[in-house]
Structures are given as structure tokens and as C-alpha cells.
Amino acid sequence: MQITEIYKSLQGESTYAGLPCVFVRLTGCNLRCTWCDSEFSFYGGKKMTIDDVAEEVAYLRPCGAGPARQPLVEITGGEPMLQEREVVPLMERLLASGYKVLLETSGERPLGRVPRDVVKVVDVKCPHSGEPDTFDLANLGSLTAHDELKFVLSDRTDYEFARDFIAQHQLAGRVNAILFSPAFRKDATGSRDTSHCLLDPEQLAQWMLADNVPARLSLQIHKLIWDPAAKGV
Ligand code: SF4
């Protein structure tokens, strides 16, 4: 499979945020989101076998700090499911080796073959993402109680889309978490604070409370810990 990078950092945006994690970033994406901070993963990378990847993950193996003390691995991209033929057996291999495996995906590709024990963190694209209407609604049937849905929001239109999507598809209680995350300026650098958010988290919090939305406000903590422009963190 084609791999952009494998590195250890802290998980940044899910209910696993803050835990040590090894990230396996696969190369390539078929979408072009306006706020994408992973454009460096669209091309290049290097070919690695499943054995190569498993060996590198084992070398970096993070301590298991979650409730079950399982070491955490996140499969991300780009869009990892574009390499489904290789990434599915990789996830099975990592599960068999005792890792808690997260899969970060846009949900544009079918998710039916993702192993059931993998925690899917599915990013449903909002109207101003530049890639609206790309989420495959059939994937709602593949979600389990341990999965998470994420909406990256840049304004009121995105917020209302996410709020109404949850209600329309009766998603509250069907997944472990529904994350509302303010979009971050892609050219942000320097100061490590929420001034780079395109949607003020305080404003988002007020809307969520006013509408009683069954979602969790999620900040990308890696953008607040390290320089927002830093890679491999
Ligand atoms: S799906 Fe993810 S990697 Fe692909 S363009 Fe959108 S944000 Fe970037």
C-alpha cells in the first residue's frame, strides 16, 4: 500500500483525544475539501507491505492509556478506504495484535468491509466543506455503537446542516459520539489558540445549547498544543 507517514503523537479529535497514538497516514484522496490540512498526503508516499507497516507500528507502539489499556493506532489519510484491498487486512492484523484501531474516513467510500472491532470516525462533509453531498448514506447502516460521527463546521449553514442531519437520520444514541468541530484556517501558523477557528467555539457552544443538540463540541487539540502548521504531530 502507499503510505505518506507513520508517526507517534497524541490523538487530536475524537473521544480518544489526548491519548498516545500511532498514526498510519495512507496516500491519496478523491475529495478536495476547502479546509483540508492533509494536502501533503494527496501524492507521493512510499510503497509498504502490511508486514512493513505492522513492524513500524510495533516499533513506535504507544503505551495503552485508554480505559482498556490497549495501545491506540489510527488509520488516516488522505482517504484510507481508497486502498481498501490492503487496508482491511492491515486493520485485521493490528486488531489481532491487540491494538485499539481507529479509522478516520470521509464515508464517501463503502465501509461495509471495515472489521467490526475498528472504531470508525466518519467525517460527514458539510455544505461549505467544498465536498457537500459526498457522504454515502448507505454507510449509516455500517455504524455501530462504538463509532463516531464528525462534522467540521465553518458557519451557521454548516451547523444547521449537521443539526438537521442528526435529527433526520435519528443518529442520537446510535453512535458513541457526534462531534461538532469548528473548522481551522488551513494557513494558520504561529499562535496556538482558537483565533484560527473559522467558527468561534463560543458561538458554536451557544447554538448547541440553544438547540439542545445531542453532540459534543470538539476542538482539534493538536492545533492548540503544537504550531498549527506543524506536520507529523
Ligand atoms: S477527505 Fe480528508 S484528506 Fe481528503 S480532502 Fe477532505 S479533509 Fe483532506
mmCIF file of C-alpha atoms and ligand atoms in Angstrom:
data_model
loop_
_atom_site.group_PDB
_atom_site.id
_atom_site.type_symbol
_atom_site.label_atom_id
_atom_site.label_comp_id
_atom_site.label_asym_id
_atom_site.label_seq_id
_atom_site.Cartn_x
_atom_site.Cartn_y
_atom_site.Cartn_z
ATOM 1 C CA MET A 1 0.000 0.000 0.000
ATOM 2 C CA GLN A 2 1.039 3.629 -0.468
ATOM 3 C CA ILE A 3 1.964 5.317 2.826
ATOM 4 C CA THR A 4 2.693 9.024 3.426
ATOM 5 C CA GLU A 5 3.900 8.758 7.021
ATOM 6 C CA ILE A 6 3.795 6.702 10.225
ATOM 7 C CA TYR A 7 4.400 8.597 13.448
ATOM 8 C CA LYS A 8 3.527 8.740 17.124
ATOM 9 C CA SER A 9 1.655 11.669 18.658
ATOM 10 C CA LEU A 10 -1.451 12.381 20.712
ATOM 11 C CA GLN A 11 -4.850 11.620 19.240
ATOM 12 C CA GLY A 12 -6.386 15.019 18.452
ATOM 13 C CA GLU A 13 -10.086 14.935 17.616
ATOM 14 C CA SER A 14 -12.417 12.210 18.862
ATOM 15 C CA THR A 15 -13.404 10.815 22.246
ATOM 16 C CA TYR A 16 -9.851 9.360 22.235
ATOM 17 C CA ALA A 17 -8.337 12.879 22.097
ATOM 18 C CA GLY A 18 -5.287 13.262 24.292
ATOM 19 C CA LEU A 19 -4.269 9.605 24.264
ATOM 20 C CA PRO A 20 -0.898 8.496 22.854
ATOM 21 C CA CYS A 21 -1.467 7.086 19.369
ATOM 22 C CA VAL A 22 0.447 5.831 16.342
ATOM 23 C CA PHE A 23 -0.865 7.317 13.099
ATOM 24 C CA VAL A 24 -0.649 5.481 9.790
ATOM 25 C CA ARG A 25 -1.353 8.023 7.044
ATOM 26 C CA LEU A 26 -2.235 6.492 3.698
ATOM 27 C CA THR A 27 -1.526 8.403 0.494
ATOM 28 C CA GLY A 28 -4.251 9.715 -1.805
ATOM 29 C CA CYS A 29 -7.680 11.285 -1.555
ATOM 30 C CA ASN A 30 -10.513 11.565 -4.068
ATOM 31 C CA LEU A 31 -12.009 14.644 -2.358
ATOM 32 C CA ARG A 32 -10.678 18.216 -2.170
ATOM 33 C CA CYS A 33 -12.120 19.757 0.977
ATOM 34 C CA THR A 34 -11.747 23.506 1.361
ATOM 35 C CA TRP A 35 -10.231 23.297 4.839
ATOM 36 C CA CYS A 36 -8.087 20.181 4.275
ATOM 37 C CA ASP A 37 -4.898 20.204 6.374
ATOM 38 C CA SER A 38 -3.534 16.990 4.843
ATOM 39 C CA GLU A 39 -2.941 18.019 1.235
ATOM 40 C CA PHE A 40 0.641 16.782 1.539
ATOM 41 C CA SER A 41 -0.831 13.261 1.598
ATOM 42 C CA PHE A 42 -2.521 13.519 -1.809
ATOM 43 C CA TYR A 43 0.558 12.412 -3.763
ATOM 44 C CA GLY A 44 3.881 10.666 -3.243
ATOM 45 C CA GLY A 45 4.443 8.465 -0.239
ATOM 46 C CA LYS A 46 6.201 5.111 -0.376
ATOM 47 C CA LYS A 47 5.094 1.578 -1.029
ATOM 48 C CA MET A 48 4.988 -0.590 2.089
ATOM 49 C CA THR A 49 3.712 -4.102 2.684
ATOM 50 C CA ILE A 50 1.333 -4.948 5.513
ATOM 51 C CA ASP A 51 4.320 -6.536 7.276
ATOM 52 C CA ASP A 52 6.343 -3.308 6.879
ATOM 53 C CA VAL A 53 3.543 -1.191 8.359
ATOM 54 C CA ALA A 54 2.870 -3.608 11.235
ATOM 55 C CA GLU A 55 6.598 -3.649 12.064
ATOM 56 C CA GLU A 56 6.825 0.156 12.126
ATOM 57 C CA VAL A 57 3.692 0.436 14.289
ATOM 58 C CA ALA A 58 5.144 -2.143 16.694
ATOM 59 C CA TYR A 59 8.410 -0.173 16.864
ATOM 60 C CA LEU A 60 6.510 3.030 17.788
ATOM 61 C CA ARG A 61 3.944 1.166 19.919
ATOM 62 C CA PRO A 62 2.346 3.711 22.314
ATOM 63 C CA CYS A 63 1.583 2.802 25.884
ATOM 64 C CA GLY A 64 -2.031 1.784 26.355
ATOM 65 C CA ALA A 65 -3.542 4.703 28.254
ATOM 66 C CA GLY A 66 -7.238 4.253 27.499
ATOM 67 C CA PRO A 67 -9.794 2.512 29.699
ATOM 68 C CA ALA A 68 -8.797 -0.921 28.365
ATOM 69 C CA ARG A 69 -5.068 -0.050 28.276
ATOM 70 C CA GLN A 70 -4.948 -1.046 24.613
ATOM 71 C CA PRO A 71 -2.304 0.758 22.538
ATOM 72 C CA LEU A 72 -4.016 3.050 20.040
ATOM 73 C CA VAL A 73 -3.447 3.124 16.267
ATOM 74 C CA GLU A 74 -5.249 5.453 13.886
ATOM 75 C CA ILE A 75 -5.534 4.702 10.191
ATOM 76 C CA THR A 76 -5.917 8.024 8.393
ATOM 77 C CA GLY A 77 -5.114 9.849 5.153
ATOM 78 C CA GLY A 78 -5.989 11.150 2.661
ATOM 79 C CA GLU A 79 -8.815 8.666 2.331
ATOM 80 C CA PRO A 80 -7.632 5.266 3.595
ATOM 81 C CA MET A 81 -10.572 3.343 2.120
ATOM 82 C CA LEU A 82 -9.303 4.097 -1.394
ATOM 83 C CA GLN A 83 -6.781 1.322 -0.605
ATOM 84 C CA GLU A 84 -9.455 -0.990 0.803
ATOM 85 C CA ARG A 85 -7.860 -4.162 -0.568
ATOM 86 C CA GLU A 86 -4.756 -3.606 1.559
ATOM 87 C CA VAL A 87 -6.075 -1.544 4.479
ATOM 88 C CA VAL A 88 -8.754 -4.046 5.541
ATOM 89 C CA PRO A 89 -6.221 -6.861 6.124
ATOM 90 C CA LEU A 90 -3.910 -4.325 7.811
ATOM 91 C CA MET A 91 -6.667 -3.382 10.279
ATOM 92 C CA GLU A 92 -7.402 -7.094 10.901
ATOM 93 C CA ARG A 93 -3.715 -7.671 11.564
ATOM 94 C CA LEU A 94 -3.490 -4.766 14.024
ATOM 95 C CA LEU A 95 -6.632 -5.901 15.868
ATOM 96 C CA ALA A 96 -5.195 -9.414 16.152
ATOM 97 C CA SER A 97 -2.006 -7.890 17.626
ATOM 98 C CA GLY A 98 -4.046 -6.286 20.432
ATOM 99 C CA TYR A 99 -4.320 -2.676 19.236
ATOM 100 C CA LYS A 100 -7.382 -0.471 19.526
ATOM 101 C CA VAL A 101 -7.771 0.647 15.903
ATOM 102 C CA LEU A 102 -9.423 3.906 14.789
ATOM 103 C CA LEU A 103 -10.276 4.570 11.133
ATOM 104 C CA GLU A 104 -10.631 8.216 10.069
ATOM 105 C CA THR A 105 -12.685 8.353 6.871
ATOM 106 C CA SER A 106 -14.965 10.688 4.937
ATOM 107 C CA GLY A 107 -17.598 7.974 4.484
ATOM 108 C CA GLU A 108 -17.617 8.571 0.733
ATOM 109 C CA ARG A 109 -16.320 5.026 0.136
ATOM 110 C CA PRO A 110 -18.291 1.937 1.276
ATOM 111 C CA LEU A 111 -17.485 0.988 4.864
ATOM 112 C CA GLY A 112 -19.181 -2.412 4.938
ATOM 113 C CA ARG A 113 -15.889 -4.369 4.891
ATOM 114 C CA VAL A 114 -14.294 -2.487 7.789
ATOM 115 C CA PRO A 115 -13.758 -5.017 10.619
ATOM 116 C CA ARG A 116 -16.456 -4.621 13.261
ATOM 117 C CA ASP A 117 -13.991 -4.015 16.111
ATOM 118 C CA VAL A 118 -12.478 -0.989 14.342
ATOM 119 C CA VAL A 119 -13.783 2.351 15.649
ATOM 120 C CA LYS A 120 -14.865 4.336 12.607
ATOM 121 C CA VAL A 121 -14.585 8.125 12.944
ATOM 122 C CA VAL A 122 -16.628 9.295 9.972
ATOM 123 C CA ASP A 123 -16.368 12.892 8.745
ATOM 124 C CA VAL A 124 -19.693 13.860 7.149
ATOM 125 C CA LYS A 125 -18.946 16.752 4.789
ATOM 126 C CA CYS A 126 -20.952 19.934 5.340
ATOM 127 C CA PRO A 127 -22.198 22.432 2.690
ATOM 128 C CA HIS A 128 -19.166 24.735 2.896
ATOM 129 C CA SER A 129 -16.560 21.947 3.024
ATOM 130 C CA GLY A 130 -16.260 22.135 -0.760
ATOM 131 C CA GLU A 131 -17.396 18.491 -0.922
ATOM 132 C CA PRO A 132 -21.066 18.503 0.154
ATOM 133 C CA ASP A 133 -23.301 15.523 -0.599
ATOM 134 C CA THR A 134 -20.368 13.121 -0.826
ATOM 135 C CA PHE A 135 -21.310 11.034 2.212
ATOM 136 C CA ASP A 136 -22.699 7.633 1.185
ATOM 137 C CA LEU A 137 -25.930 7.355 3.190
ATOM 138 C CA ALA A 138 -25.718 3.552 2.947
ATOM 139 C CA ASN A 139 -22.793 3.834 5.381
ATOM 140 C CA LEU A 140 -25.206 4.804 8.152
ATOM 141 C CA GLY A 141 -26.132 1.119 8.191
ATOM 142 C CA SER A 142 -22.496 0.183 8.923
ATOM 143 C CA LEU A 143 -22.235 2.373 12.026
ATOM 144 C CA THR A 144 -22.029 0.624 15.394
ATOM 145 C CA ALA A 145 -22.403 1.890 18.952
ATOM 146 C CA HIS A 146 -18.642 2.440 19.298
ATOM 147 C CA ASP A 147 -18.290 4.561 16.147
ATOM 148 C CA GLU A 148 -18.160 8.368 15.984
ATOM 149 C CA LEU A 149 -19.515 10.915 13.506
ATOM 150 C CA LYS A 150 -17.746 14.200 12.948
ATOM 151 C CA PHE A 151 -18.985 17.432 11.352
ATOM 152 C CA VAL A 152 -16.433 20.163 10.614
ATOM 153 C CA LEU A 153 -18.288 23.483 10.710
ATOM 154 C CA SER A 154 -17.344 26.869 9.290
ATOM 155 C CA ASP A 155 -20.571 28.838 9.760
ATOM 156 C CA ARG A 156 -24.265 28.757 10.628
ATOM 157 C CA THR A 157 -25.200 26.990 7.368
ATOM 158 C CA ASP A 158 -22.835 24.104 8.187
ATOM 159 C CA TYR A 159 -24.130 23.993 11.761
ATOM 160 C CA GLU A 160 -27.769 23.801 10.672
ATOM 161 C CA PHE A 161 -26.931 21.083 8.157
ATOM 162 C CA ALA A 162 -25.246 18.994 10.887
ATOM 163 C CA ARG A 163 -28.025 19.620 13.412
ATOM 164 C CA ASP A 164 -30.715 18.644 10.902
ATOM 165 C CA PHE A 165 -28.744 15.636 9.556
ATOM 166 C CA ILE A 166 -28.585 14.174 13.068
ATOM 167 C CA ALA A 167 -32.313 14.659 13.577
ATOM 168 C CA GLN A 168 -33.350 13.465 10.115
ATOM 169 C CA HIS A 169 -31.400 10.206 10.427
ATOM 170 C CA GLN A 170 -32.108 9.765 14.159
ATOM 171 C CA LEU A 171 -28.408 9.406 14.955
ATOM 172 C CA ALA A 172 -28.503 10.380 18.636
ATOM 173 C CA GLY A 173 -27.692 7.310 20.678
ATOM 174 C CA ARG A 174 -26.743 5.231 17.627
ATOM 175 C CA VAL A 175 -23.047 6.051 17.868
ATOM 176 C CA ASN A 176 -20.638 6.674 20.717
ATOM 177 C CA ALA A 177 -20.278 10.366 19.870
ATOM 178 C CA ILE A 178 -21.358 13.030 17.415
ATOM 179 C CA LEU A 179 -18.584 15.603 17.191
ATOM 180 C CA PHE A 180 -19.092 19.230 16.151
ATOM 181 C CA SER A 181 -15.698 20.671 15.317
ATOM 182 C CA PRO A 182 -15.038 24.304 14.282
ATOM 183 C CA ALA A 183 -13.067 24.398 11.011
ATOM 184 C CA PHE A 184 -9.498 25.636 11.352
ATOM 185 C CA ARG A 185 -7.927 28.079 8.889
ATOM 186 C CA LYS A 186 -5.628 25.992 6.702
ATOM 187 C CA ASP A 187 -2.975 28.737 6.567
ATOM 188 C CA ALA A 188 -2.919 29.095 10.369
ATOM 189 C CA THR A 189 0.507 29.297 11.927
ATOM 190 C CA GLY A 190 2.157 30.752 14.987
ATOM 191 C CA SER A 191 -0.247 31.364 17.839
ATOM 192 C CA ARG A 192 -1.799 28.256 19.322
ATOM 193 C CA ASP A 193 -5.296 29.394 20.123
ATOM 194 C CA THR A 194 -8.859 29.327 18.868
ATOM 195 C CA SER A 195 -8.458 32.634 16.967
ATOM 196 C CA HIS A 196 -7.672 30.427 13.936
ATOM 197 C CA CYS A 197 -11.099 28.796 14.092
ATOM 198 C CA LEU A 198 -13.388 29.911 11.268
ATOM 199 C CA LEU A 199 -16.334 29.427 13.591
ATOM 200 C CA ASP A 200 -15.860 30.811 17.094
ATOM 201 C CA PRO A 201 -16.187 27.855 19.527
ATOM 202 C CA GLU A 202 -18.109 30.113 21.933
ATOM 203 C CA GLN A 203 -20.648 30.895 19.235
ATOM 204 C CA LEU A 204 -20.933 27.197 18.352
ATOM 205 C CA ALA A 205 -21.415 26.302 22.025
ATOM 206 C CA GLN A 206 -24.238 28.834 22.297
ATOM 207 C CA TRP A 207 -26.026 27.417 19.235
ATOM 208 C CA MET A 208 -25.621 23.848 20.508
ATOM 209 C CA LEU A 209 -27.037 24.739 23.911
ATOM 210 C CA ALA A 210 -29.897 26.773 22.432
ATOM 211 C CA ASP A 211 -30.941 23.877 20.175
ATOM 212 C CA ASN A 212 -30.192 21.140 22.715
ATOM 213 C CA VAL A 213 -28.159 19.290 20.097
ATOM 214 C CA PRO A 214 -27.097 15.757 21.151
ATOM 215 C CA ALA A 215 -23.499 16.376 20.090
ATOM 216 C CA ARG A 216 -20.112 17.058 21.648
ATOM 217 C CA LEU A 217 -18.116 20.213 20.876
ATOM 218 C CA SER A 218 -14.710 19.010 19.735
ATOM 219 C CA LEU A 219 -11.573 21.122 19.332
ATOM 220 C CA GLN A 220 -8.571 19.841 17.375
ATOM 221 C CA ILE A 221 -6.221 19.707 20.332
ATOM 222 C CA HIS A 222 -3.127 19.075 18.186
ATOM 223 C CA LYS A 223 -3.659 22.568 16.697
ATOM 224 C CA LEU A 224 -3.634 24.032 20.194
ATOM 225 C CA ILE A 225 -0.638 22.059 21.512
ATOM 226 C CA TRP A 226 1.739 22.462 18.589
ATOM 227 C CA ASP A 227 2.158 25.113 15.888
ATOM 228 C CA PRO A 228 -0.972 24.736 13.712
ATOM 229 C CA ALA A 229 1.248 24.386 10.636
ATOM 230 C CA ALA A 230 3.364 21.577 12.133
ATOM 231 C CA LYS A 231 3.247 18.200 10.341
ATOM 232 C CA GLY A 232 3.719 14.761 11.884
ATOM 233 C CA VAL A 233 2.143 15.776 15.211
HETATM 234 S S1 SF4 B 1 -11.401 13.893 2.803
HETATM 235 FE FE1 SF4 B 1 -9.872 14.453 4.363
HETATM 236 S S2 SF4 B 1 -7.887 14.220 3.329
HETATM 237 FE FE2 SF4 B 1 -9.463 14.241 1.715
HETATM 238 S S3 SF4 B 1 -9.546 16.391 1.067
HETATM 239 FE FE3 SF4 B 1 -11.123 16.093 2.643
HETATM 240 S S4 SF4 B 1 -10.111 16.685 4.579
HETATM 241 FE FE4 SF4 B 1 -8.499 16.342 3.043
#
